[in-house]
JSON list of C-alpha atoms in Angstrom, two decimals:
[
{"chain": "M", "resi": 1, "resn": "MET", "atom": "CA", "xyz": [103.35, 72.14, 86.71]},
{"chain": "M", "resi": 2, "resn": "THR", "atom": "CA", "xyz": [103.67, 76.00, 85.33]},
{"chain": "M", "resi": 3, "resn": "THR", "atom": "CA", "xyz": [100.48, 77.60, 84.21]},
{"chain": "M", "resi": 4, "resn": "VAL", "atom": "CA", "xyz": [99.93, 79.35, 81.74]},
{"chain": "M", "resi": 5, "resn": "THR", "atom": "CA", "xyz": [99.10, 82.75, 84.08]},
{"chain": "M", "resi": 6, "resn": "ASP", "atom": "CA", "xyz": [103.10, 81.66, 85.72]},
{"chain": "M", "resi": 7, "resn": "MET", "atom": "CA", "xyz": [104.31, 82.05, 82.27]},
{"chain": "M", "resi": 8, "resn": "ASN", "atom": "CA", "xyz": [102.33, 85.44, 81.77]},
{"chain": "M", "resi": 9, "resn": "ALA", "atom": "CA", "xyz": [103.77, 86.82, 85.31]},
{"chain": "M", "resi": 10, "resn": "THR", "atom": "CA", "xyz": [106.78, 85.75, 83.86]},
{"chain": "M", "resi": 11, "resn": "ARG", "atom": "CA", "xyz": [106.57, 87.14, 80.99]},
{"chain": "M", "resi": 12, "resn": "THR", "atom": "CA", "xyz": [105.06, 90.67, 82.85]},
{"chain": "M", "resi": 13, "resn": "ALA", "atom": "CA", "xyz": [108.23, 90.38, 85.14]},
{"chain": "M", "resi": 14, "resn": "VAL", "atom": "CA", "xyz": [110.46, 90.13, 83.15]},
{"chain": "M", "resi": 15, "resn": "ALA", "atom": "CA", "xyz": [109.51, 92.74, 80.78]},
{"chain": "M", "resi": 16, "resn": "LEU", "atom": "CA", "xyz": [108.53, 95.56, 83.86]},
{"chain": "M", "resi": 17, "resn": "ARG", "atom": "CA", "xyz": [112.17, 93.92, 84.77]},
{"chain": "M", "resi": 18, "resn": "ASN", "atom": "CA", "xyz": [114.11, 95.69, 81.93]},
{"chain": "M", "resi": 19, "resn": "LEU", "atom": "CA", "xyz": [111.39, 98.73, 81.47]},
{"chain": "M", "resi": 20, "resn": "TYR", "atom": "CA", "xyz": [112.34, 99.46, 85.35]},
{"chain": "M", "resi": 21, "resn": "VAL", "atom": "CA", "xyz": [115.88, 99.32, 83.72]},
{"chain": "M", "resi": 22, "resn": "VAL", "atom": "CA", "xyz": [115.71, 101.53, 81.02]},
{"chain": "M", "resi": 23, "resn": "ARG", "atom": "CA", "xyz": [113.62, 103.99, 83.35]},
{"chain": "M", "resi": 24, "resn": "PHE", "atom": "CA", "xyz": [116.56, 103.80, 86.44]},
{"chain": "M", "resi": 25, "resn": "GLY", "atom": "CA", "xyz": [119.15, 105.03, 83.29]},
{"chain": "M", "resi": 26, "resn": "PHE", "atom": "CA", "xyz": [116.94, 107.68, 81.41]},
{"chain": "M", "resi": 27, "resn": "ALA", "atom": "CA", "xyz": [116.37, 109.23, 84.99]},
{"chain": "M", "resi": 28, "resn": "LEU", "atom": "CA", "xyz": [120.33, 108.93, 85.99]},
{"chain": "M", "resi": 29, "resn": "ILE", "atom": "CA", "xyz": [121.48, 111.05, 82.69]},
{"chain": "M", "resi": 30, "resn": "TRP", "atom": "CA", "xyz": [118.78, 112.76, 82.26]},
{"chain": "M", "resi": 31, "resn": "ALA", "atom": "CA", "xyz": [120.04, 114.44, 85.87]},
{"chain": "M", "resi": 32, "resn": "VAL", "atom": "CA", "xyz": [123.22, 114.70, 85.11]},
{"chain": "M", "resi": 33, "resn": "LEU", "atom": "CA", "xyz": [122.56, 116.68, 82.29]},
{"chain": "M", "resi": 34, "resn": "LEU", "atom": "CA", "xyz": [120.36, 119.58, 83.76]},
{"chain": "M", "resi": 35, "resn": "PHE", "atom": "CA", "xyz": [122.40, 119.62, 87.25]},
{"chain": "M", "resi": 36, "resn": "LEU", "atom": "CA", "xyz": [125.28, 120.15, 84.11]},
{"chain": "M", "resi": 37, "resn": "THR", "atom": "CA", "xyz": [123.41, 122.28, 81.70]},
{"chain": "M", "resi": 38, "resn": "GLY", "atom": "CA", "xyz": [121.33, 124.35, 83.80]},
{"chain": "M", "resi": 39, "resn": "PRO", "atom": "CA", "xyz": [117.83, 123.83, 83.67]},
{"chain": "M", "resi": 40, "resn": "ALA", "atom": "CA", "xyz": [117.63, 127.51, 82.94]},
{"chain": "M", "resi": 41, "resn": "SER", "atom": "CA", "xyz": [120.14, 127.51, 79.68]},
{"chain": "M", "resi": 42, "resn": "GLY", "atom": "CA", "xyz": [117.78, 128.37, 76.69]},
{"chain": "M", "resi": 43, "resn": "PRO", "atom": "CA", "xyz": [116.39, 125.80, 74.20]},
{"chain": "M", "resi": 44, "resn": "LEU", "atom": "CA", "xyz": [118.67, 123.43, 76.11]},
{"chain": "M", "resi": 45, "resn": "GLY", "atom": "CA", "xyz": [116.75, 122.97, 79.07]},
{"chain": "M", "resi": 46, "resn": "THR", "atom": "CA", "xyz": [113.90, 123.83, 78.43]},
{"chain": "M", "resi": 47, "resn": "ALA", "atom": "CA", "xyz": [113.48, 120.01, 75.88]},
{"chain": "M", "resi": 48, "resn": "LEU", "atom": "CA", "xyz": [115.45, 118.10, 78.92]},
{"chain": "M", "resi": 49, "resn": "LEU", "atom": "CA", "xyz": [111.93, 119.34, 80.59]},
{"chain": "M", "resi": 50, "resn": "VAL", "atom": "CA", "xyz": [110.21, 118.61, 77.77]},
{"chain": "M", "resi": 51, "resn": "ILE", "atom": "CA", "xyz": [111.56, 115.50, 77.13]},
{"chain": "M", "resi": 52, "resn": "TYR", "atom": "CA", "xyz": [111.69, 114.29, 80.60]},
{"chain": "M", "resi": 53, "resn": "PRO", "atom": "CA", "xyz": [107.50, 113.46, 80.53]},
{"chain": "M", "resi": 54, "resn": "LEU", "atom": "CA", "xyz": [107.45, 112.40, 76.94]},
{"chain": "M", "resi": 55, "resn": "PHE", "atom": "CA", "xyz": [109.96, 109.63, 78.27]},
{"chain": "M", "resi": 56, "resn": "ASP", "atom": "CA", "xyz": [107.21, 108.88, 80.36]},
{"chain": "M", "resi": 57, "resn": "VAL", "atom": "CA", "xyz": [104.60, 108.80, 78.27]},
{"chain": "M", "resi": 58, "resn": "ALA", "atom": "CA", "xyz": [106.88, 105.63, 75.78]},
{"chain": "M", "resi": 59, "resn": "ALA", "atom": "CA", "xyz": [107.47, 103.83, 79.07]},
{"chain": "M", "resi": 60, "resn": "ALA", "atom": "CA", "xyz": [103.66, 104.08, 78.96]},
{"chain": "M", "resi": 61, "resn": "ILE", "atom": "CA", "xyz": [103.23, 102.80, 76.22]},
{"chain": "M", "resi": 62, "resn": "VAL", "atom": "CA", "xyz": [105.97, 100.39, 76.34]},
{"chain": "M", "resi": 63, "resn": "ASP", "atom": "CA", "xyz": [104.69, 99.31, 79.07]},
{"chain": "M", "resi": 64, "resn": "LEU", "atom": "CA", "xyz": [100.58, 98.58, 77.80]},
{"chain": "M", "resi": 65, "resn": "ARG", "atom": "CA", "xyz": [102.25, 96.53, 75.07]},
{"chain": "M", "resi": 66, "resn": "THR", "atom": "CA", "xyz": [104.68, 94.30, 76.74]},
{"chain": "M", "resi": 67, "resn": "SER", "atom": "CA", "xyz": [102.60, 93.43, 80.79]},
{"chain": "M", "resi": 68, "resn": "LYS", "atom": "CA", "xyz": [100.63, 90.47, 80.11]},
{"chain": "M", "resi": 69, "resn": "THR", "atom": "CA", "xyz": [99.58, 90.09, 83.40]},
{"chain": "M", "resi": 70, "resn": "ALA", "atom": "CA", "xyz": [98.06, 92.09, 86.03]},
{"chain": "M", "resi": 71, "resn": "ARG", "atom": "CA", "xyz": [97.86, 95.93, 82.64]},
{"chain": "M", "resi": 72, "resn": "PRO", "atom": "CA", "xyz": [95.68, 98.70, 85.00]},
{"chain": "M", "resi": 73, "resn": "ALA", "atom": "CA", "xyz": [95.36, 99.87, 81.40]},
{"chain": "M", "resi": 74, "resn": "ALA", "atom": "CA", "xyz": [93.02, 102.69, 82.75]},
{"chain": "M", "resi": 75, "resn": "ALA", "atom": "CA", "xyz": [95.66, 103.97, 84.68]},
{"chain": "M", "resi": 76, "resn": "LEU", "atom": "CA", "xyz": [98.06, 103.61, 82.58]},
{"chain": "M", "resi": 77, "resn": "TYR", "atom": "CA", "xyz": [96.33, 105.78, 79.39]},
{"chain": "M", "resi": 78, "resn": "VAL", "atom": "CA", "xyz": [95.79, 108.31, 82.10]},
{"chain": "M", "resi": 79, "resn": "ASN", "atom": "CA", "xyz": [99.43, 108.34, 82.65]},
{"chain": "M", "resi": 80, "resn": "ALA", "atom": "CA", "xyz": [100.30, 108.95, 79.25]},
{"chain": "M", "resi": 81, "resn": "ALA", "atom": "CA", "xyz": [97.77, 111.21, 79.06]},
{"chain": "M", "resi": 82, "resn": "LEU", "atom": "CA", "xyz": [99.28, 113.22, 81.92]},
{"chain": "M", "resi": 83, "resn": "SER", "atom": "CA", "xyz": [102.78, 113.02, 80.59]},
{"chain": "M", "resi": 84, "resn": "LEU", "atom": "CA", "xyz": [102.14, 114.01, 77.40]},
{"chain": "M", "resi": 85, "resn": "LEU", "atom": "CA", "xyz": [100.06, 117.34, 79.38]},
{"chain": "M", "resi": 86, "resn": "THR", "atom": "CA", "xyz": [102.40, 117.76, 81.13]},
{"chain": "M", "resi": 87, "resn": "ALA", "atom": "CA", "xyz": [105.67, 118.04, 78.63]},
{"chain": "M", "resi": 88, "resn": "ILE", "atom": "CA", "xyz": [103.43, 120.98, 76.58]},
{"chain": "M", "resi": 89, "resn": "GLY", "atom": "CA", "xyz": [102.54, 122.46, 79.47]},
{"chain": "M", "resi": 90, "resn": "LEU", "atom": "CA", "xyz": [106.65, 122.52, 80.72]},
{"chain": "M", "resi": 91, "resn": "ALA", "atom": "CA", "xyz": [106.69, 123.42, 77.38]},
{"chain": "M", "resi": 92, "resn": "ALA", "atom": "CA", "xyz": [104.20, 126.76, 77.47]},
{"chain": "M", "resi": 93, "resn": "THR", "atom": "CA", "xyz": [105.52, 127.52, 80.17]},
{"chain": "M", "resi": 94, "resn": "ALA", "atom": "CA", "xyz": [109.40, 127.79, 80.20]},
{"chain": "M", "resi": 95, "resn": "THR", "atom": "CA", "xyz": [110.04, 130.75, 79.30]},
{"chain": "M", "resi": 96, "resn": "SER", "atom": "CA", "xyz": [107.97, 132.24, 82.21]},
{"chain": "M", "resi": 97, "resn": "GLY", "atom": "CA", "xyz": [110.27, 131.62, 84.81]},
{"chain": "M", "resi": 98, "resn": "VAL", "atom": "CA", "xyz": [111.33, 128.58, 87.30]},
{"chain": "M", "resi": 99, "resn": "PRO", "atom": "CA", "xyz": [108.00, 129.00, 89.90]},
{"chain": "M", "resi": 100, "resn": "ALA", "atom": "CA", "xyz": [106.03, 128.40, 86.74]},
{"chain": "M", "resi": 101, "resn": "VAL", "atom": "CA", "xyz": [107.89, 125.43, 86.04]},
{"chain": "M", "resi": 102, "resn": "LEU", "atom": "CA", "xyz": [107.52, 124.25, 89.49]},
{"chain": "M", "resi": 103, "resn": "ARG", "atom": "CA", "xyz": [104.16, 124.18, 89.49]},
{"chain": "M", "resi": 104, "resn": "VAL", "atom": "CA", "xyz": [103.70, 122.28, 86.43]},
{"chain": "M", "resi": 105, "resn": "TRP", "atom": "CA", "xyz": [106.99, 120.12, 87.30]},
{"chain": "M", "resi": 106, "resn": "GLY", "atom": "CA", "xyz": [105.01, 119.57, 90.53]},
{"chain": "M", "resi": 107, "resn": "ALA", "atom": "CA", "xyz": [101.44, 118.89, 89.16]},
{"chain": "M", "resi": 108, "resn": "TRP", "atom": "CA", "xyz": [102.56, 116.22, 88.02]},
{"chain": "M", "resi": 109, "resn": "ALA", "atom": "CA", "xyz": [104.84, 114.53, 90.17]},
{"chain": "M", "resi": 110, "resn": "ILE", "atom": "CA", "xyz": [101.32, 114.82, 92.58]},
{"chain": "M", "resi": 111, "resn": "THR", "atom": "CA", "xyz": [98.82, 113.49, 90.14]},
{"chain": "M", "resi": 112, "resn": "ALA", "atom": "CA", "xyz": [102.26, 110.28, 88.87]},
{"chain": "M", "resi": 113, "resn": "GLY", "atom": "CA", "xyz": [102.61, 109.85, 91.98]},
{"chain": "M", "resi": 114, "resn": "ILE", "atom": "CA", "xyz": [98.89, 108.78, 92.53]},
{"chain": "M", "resi": 115, "resn": "VAL", "atom": "CA", "xyz": [98.99, 106.67, 89.59]},
{"chain": "M", "resi": 116, "resn": "GLN", "atom": "CA", "xyz": [101.93, 104.77, 90.08]},
{"chain": "M", "resi": 117, "resn": "LEU", "atom": "CA", "xyz": [100.34, 103.97, 92.73]},
{"chain": "M", "resi": 118, "resn": "ILE", "atom": "CA", "xyz": [97.06, 103.37, 92.31]},
{"chain": "M", "resi": 119, "resn": "VAL", "atom": "CA", "xyz": [99.16, 100.73, 89.30]},
{"chain": "M", "resi": 120, "resn": "ALA", "atom": "CA", "xyz": [101.60, 99.32, 91.69]},
{"chain": "M", "resi": 121, "resn": "VAL", "atom": "CA", "xyz": [99.13, 98.27, 94.21]},
{"chain": "M", "resi": 122, "resn": "SER", "atom": "CA", "xyz": [97.35, 96.67, 91.28]},
{"chain": "M", "resi": 123, "resn": "ARG", "atom": "CA", "xyz": [100.77, 94.30, 90.76]},
{"chain": "M", "resi": 124, "resn": "ARG", "atom": "CA", "xyz": [101.95, 94.00, 94.01]},
{"chain": "M", "resi": 125, "resn": "ARG", "atom": "CA", "xyz": [100.79, 89.80, 93.61]},
{"chain": "M", "resi": 126, "resn": "LEU", "atom": "CA", "xyz": [104.59, 89.88, 90.25]},
{"chain": "M", "resi": 127, "resn": "GLY", "atom": "CA", "xyz": [106.87, 91.47, 93.49]},
{"chain": "M", "resi": 128, "resn": "GLY", "atom": "CA", "xyz": [109.35, 93.85, 93.07]},
{"chain": "M", "resi": 129, "resn": "GLN", "atom": "CA", "xyz": [106.36, 96.85, 93.40]},
{"chain": "M", "resi": 130, "resn": "TRP", "atom": "CA", "xyz": [107.40, 98.04, 97.28]},
{"chain": "M", "resi": 131, "resn": "ALA", "atom": "CA", "xyz": [109.69, 100.07, 95.74]},
{"chain": "M", "resi": 132, "resn": "MET", "atom": "CA", "xyz": [106.94, 101.74, 93.42]},
{"chain": "M", "resi": 133, "resn": "ILE", "atom": "CA", "xyz": [105.18, 102.37, 95.67]},
{"chain": "M", "resi": 134, "resn": "LEU", "atom": "CA", "xyz": [107.20, 104.17, 97.37]},
{"chain": "M", "resi": 135, "resn": "SER", "atom": "CA", "xyz": [107.81, 105.99, 94.87]},
{"chain": "M", "resi": 136, "resn": "GLY", "atom": "CA", "xyz": [104.59, 107.39, 94.30]},
{"chain": "M", "resi": 137, "resn": "GLY", "atom": "CA", "xyz": [103.59, 108.14, 97.72]},
{"chain": "M", "resi": 138, "resn": "LEU", "atom": "CA", "xyz": [107.27, 110.29, 97.60]},
{"chain": "M", "resi": 139, "resn": "SER", "atom": "CA", "xyz": [106.21, 111.62, 94.26]},
{"chain": "M", "resi": 140, "resn": "THR", "atom": "CA", "xyz": [103.11, 112.89, 96.02]},
{"chain": "M", "resi": 141, "resn": "ILE", "atom": "CA", "xyz": [105.13, 114.75, 98.05]},
{"chain": "M", "resi": 142, "resn": "ALA", "atom": "CA", "xyz": [107.99, 116.23, 96.39]},
{"chain": "M", "resi": 143, "resn": "GLY", "atom": "CA", "xyz": [105.02, 117.76, 93.53]},
{"chain": "M", "resi": 144, "resn": "THR", "atom": "CA", "xyz": [104.06, 119.81, 96.76]},
{"chain": "M", "resi": 145, "resn": "ALA", "atom": "CA", "xyz": [106.86, 120.26, 98.33]},
{"chain": "M", "resi": 146, "resn": "PHE", "atom": "CA", "xyz": [107.93, 121.77, 94.39]},
{"chain": "M", "resi": 147, "resn": "ILE", "atom": "CA", "xyz": [104.45, 124.11, 94.38]},
{"chain": "M", "resi": 148, "resn": "LEU", "atom": "CA", "xyz": [105.74, 125.48, 97.28]},
{"chain": "M", "resi": 149, "resn": "GLN", "atom": "CA", "xyz": [108.90, 126.04, 96.43]},
{"chain": "M", "resi": 150, "resn": "ALA", "atom": "CA", "xyz": [107.47, 128.20, 93.02]},
{"chain": "M", "resi": 151, "resn": "GLY", "atom": "CA", "xyz": [105.78, 131.00, 96.13]},
{"chain": "M", "resi": 152, "resn": "THR", "atom": "CA", "xyz": [109.21, 130.86, 97.34]},
{"chain": "M", "resi": 153, "resn": "PRO", "atom": "CA", "xyz": [112.33, 133.44, 96.25]},
{"chain": "M", "resi": 154, "resn": "ALA", "atom": "CA", "xyz": [115.08, 130.02, 97.00]},
{"chain": "M", "resi": 155, "resn": "ALA", "atom": "CA", "xyz": [112.79, 129.10, 94.25]},
{"chain": "M", "resi": 156, "resn": "SER", "atom": "CA", "xyz": [115.20, 125.96, 91.84]},
{"chain": "M", "resi": 157, "resn": "LEU", "atom": "CA", "xyz": [114.95, 123.53, 89.30]},
{"chain": "M", "resi": 158, "resn": "THR", "atom": "CA", "xyz": [117.66, 121.59, 90.58]},
{"chain": "M", "resi": 159, "resn": "SER", "atom": "CA", "xyz": [115.37, 120.33, 92.64]},
{"chain": "M", "resi": 160, "resn": "LEU", "atom": "CA", "xyz": [114.41, 118.48, 89.92]},
{"chain": "M", "resi": 161, "resn": "ALA", "atom": "CA", "xyz": [117.67, 116.38, 89.02]},
{"chain": "M", "resi": 162, "resn": "GLY", "atom": "CA", "xyz": [117.38, 114.64, 92.77]},
{"chain": "M", "resi": 163, "resn": "TYR", "atom": "CA", "xyz": [113.72, 114.49, 92.09]},
{"chain": "M", "resi": 164, "resn": "ALA", "atom": "CA", "xyz": [114.68, 111.80, 89.33]},
{"chain": "M", "resi": 165, "resn": "THR", "atom": "CA", "xyz": [118.04, 110.88, 90.64]},
{"chain": "M", "resi": 166, "resn": "VAL", "atom": "CA", "xyz": [115.61, 109.02, 93.44]},
{"chain": "M", "resi": 167, "resn": "GLY", "atom": "CA", "xyz": [112.90, 108.24, 90.94]},
{"chain": "M", "resi": 168, "resn": "GLY", "atom": "CA", "xyz": [115.76, 105.91, 88.90]},
{"chain": "M", "resi": 169, "resn": "VAL", "atom": "CA", "xyz": [117.01, 104.69, 92.00]},
{"chain": "M", "resi": 170, "resn": "PHE", "atom": "CA", "xyz": [113.63, 102.83, 92.92]},
{"chain": "M", "resi": 171, "resn": "PHE", "atom": "CA", "xyz": [112.86, 101.63, 89.71]},
{"chain": "M", "resi": 172, "resn": "LEU", "atom": "CA", "xyz": [116.27, 100.00, 90.01]},
{"chain": "M", "resi": 173, "resn": "ILE", "atom": "CA", "xyz": [115.21, 98.70, 93.06]},
{"chain": "M", "resi": 174, "resn": "SER", "atom": "CA", "xyz": [111.88, 96.68, 91.84]},
{"chain": "M", "resi": 175, "resn": "ALA", "atom": "CA", "xyz": [113.60, 95.78, 89.27]},
{"chain": "M", "resi": 176, "resn": "LEU", "atom": "CA", "xyz": [116.07, 93.99, 91.33]},
{"chain": "M", "resi": 177, "resn": "ARG", "atom": "CA", "xyz": [113.09, 92.85, 92.62]},
{"chain": "M", "resi": 178, "resn": "LEU", "atom": "CA", "xyz": [111.49, 91.85, 89.55]},
{"chain": "M", "resi": 179, "resn": "HIS", "atom": "CA", "xyz": [114.56, 90.20, 88.82]},
{"chain": "M", "resi": 180, "resn": "ARG", "atom": "CA", "xyz": [114.00, 87.24, 91.51]},
{"chain": "M", "resi": 181, "resn": "THR", "atom": "CA", "xyz": [109.94, 86.49, 90.21]},
{"chain": "M", "resi": 182, "resn": "ALA", "atom": "CA", "xyz": [111.90, 86.33, 86.95]},
{"chain": "M", "resi": 183, "resn": "THR", "atom": "CA", "xyz": [114.09, 83.64, 87.94]},
{"chain": "M", "resi": 184, "resn": "SER", "atom": "CA", "xyz": [111.48, 82.00, 90.47]},
{"chain": "M", "resi": 185, "resn": "THR", "atom": "CA", "xyz": [109.56, 80.45, 88.47]}
]
């Protein structure tokens, strides 16, 4: 017998699976564009830097609206606010040089990683969240690395493309695992 809770869990798993597939595709396309155009390519580079956290805001809003269970609303609102502040910070620092951008991105990666950990742990019963837990943990480590790299002569924004790609792969893995949840009930 299927309960309302089971049906809500299935709907949530489907919604998250679909969102995670879109997030994977976006991250991959964004990383390729950043790599090809070069992040220091003036207005285009700035636009790419700002678009990534703005997409994260949109994803948090979609998540809030579509998830029917295991909906950590407070954490998703915090994530949206942090991502919006990051977009503003990146727009303001994009012309200040690579170190400033790395510091803003690094602070965002740390805080967003912590939020991702909180959200994923609260959703662990849905399945497919171990990839998100790992991704959140790696995001905090990567953020710290970006901040440390900002103080070196080798400071470069190309590592942001790798960061986005790895994050996208984790979203894809989680989406595949959520597909099992969605089709097993």
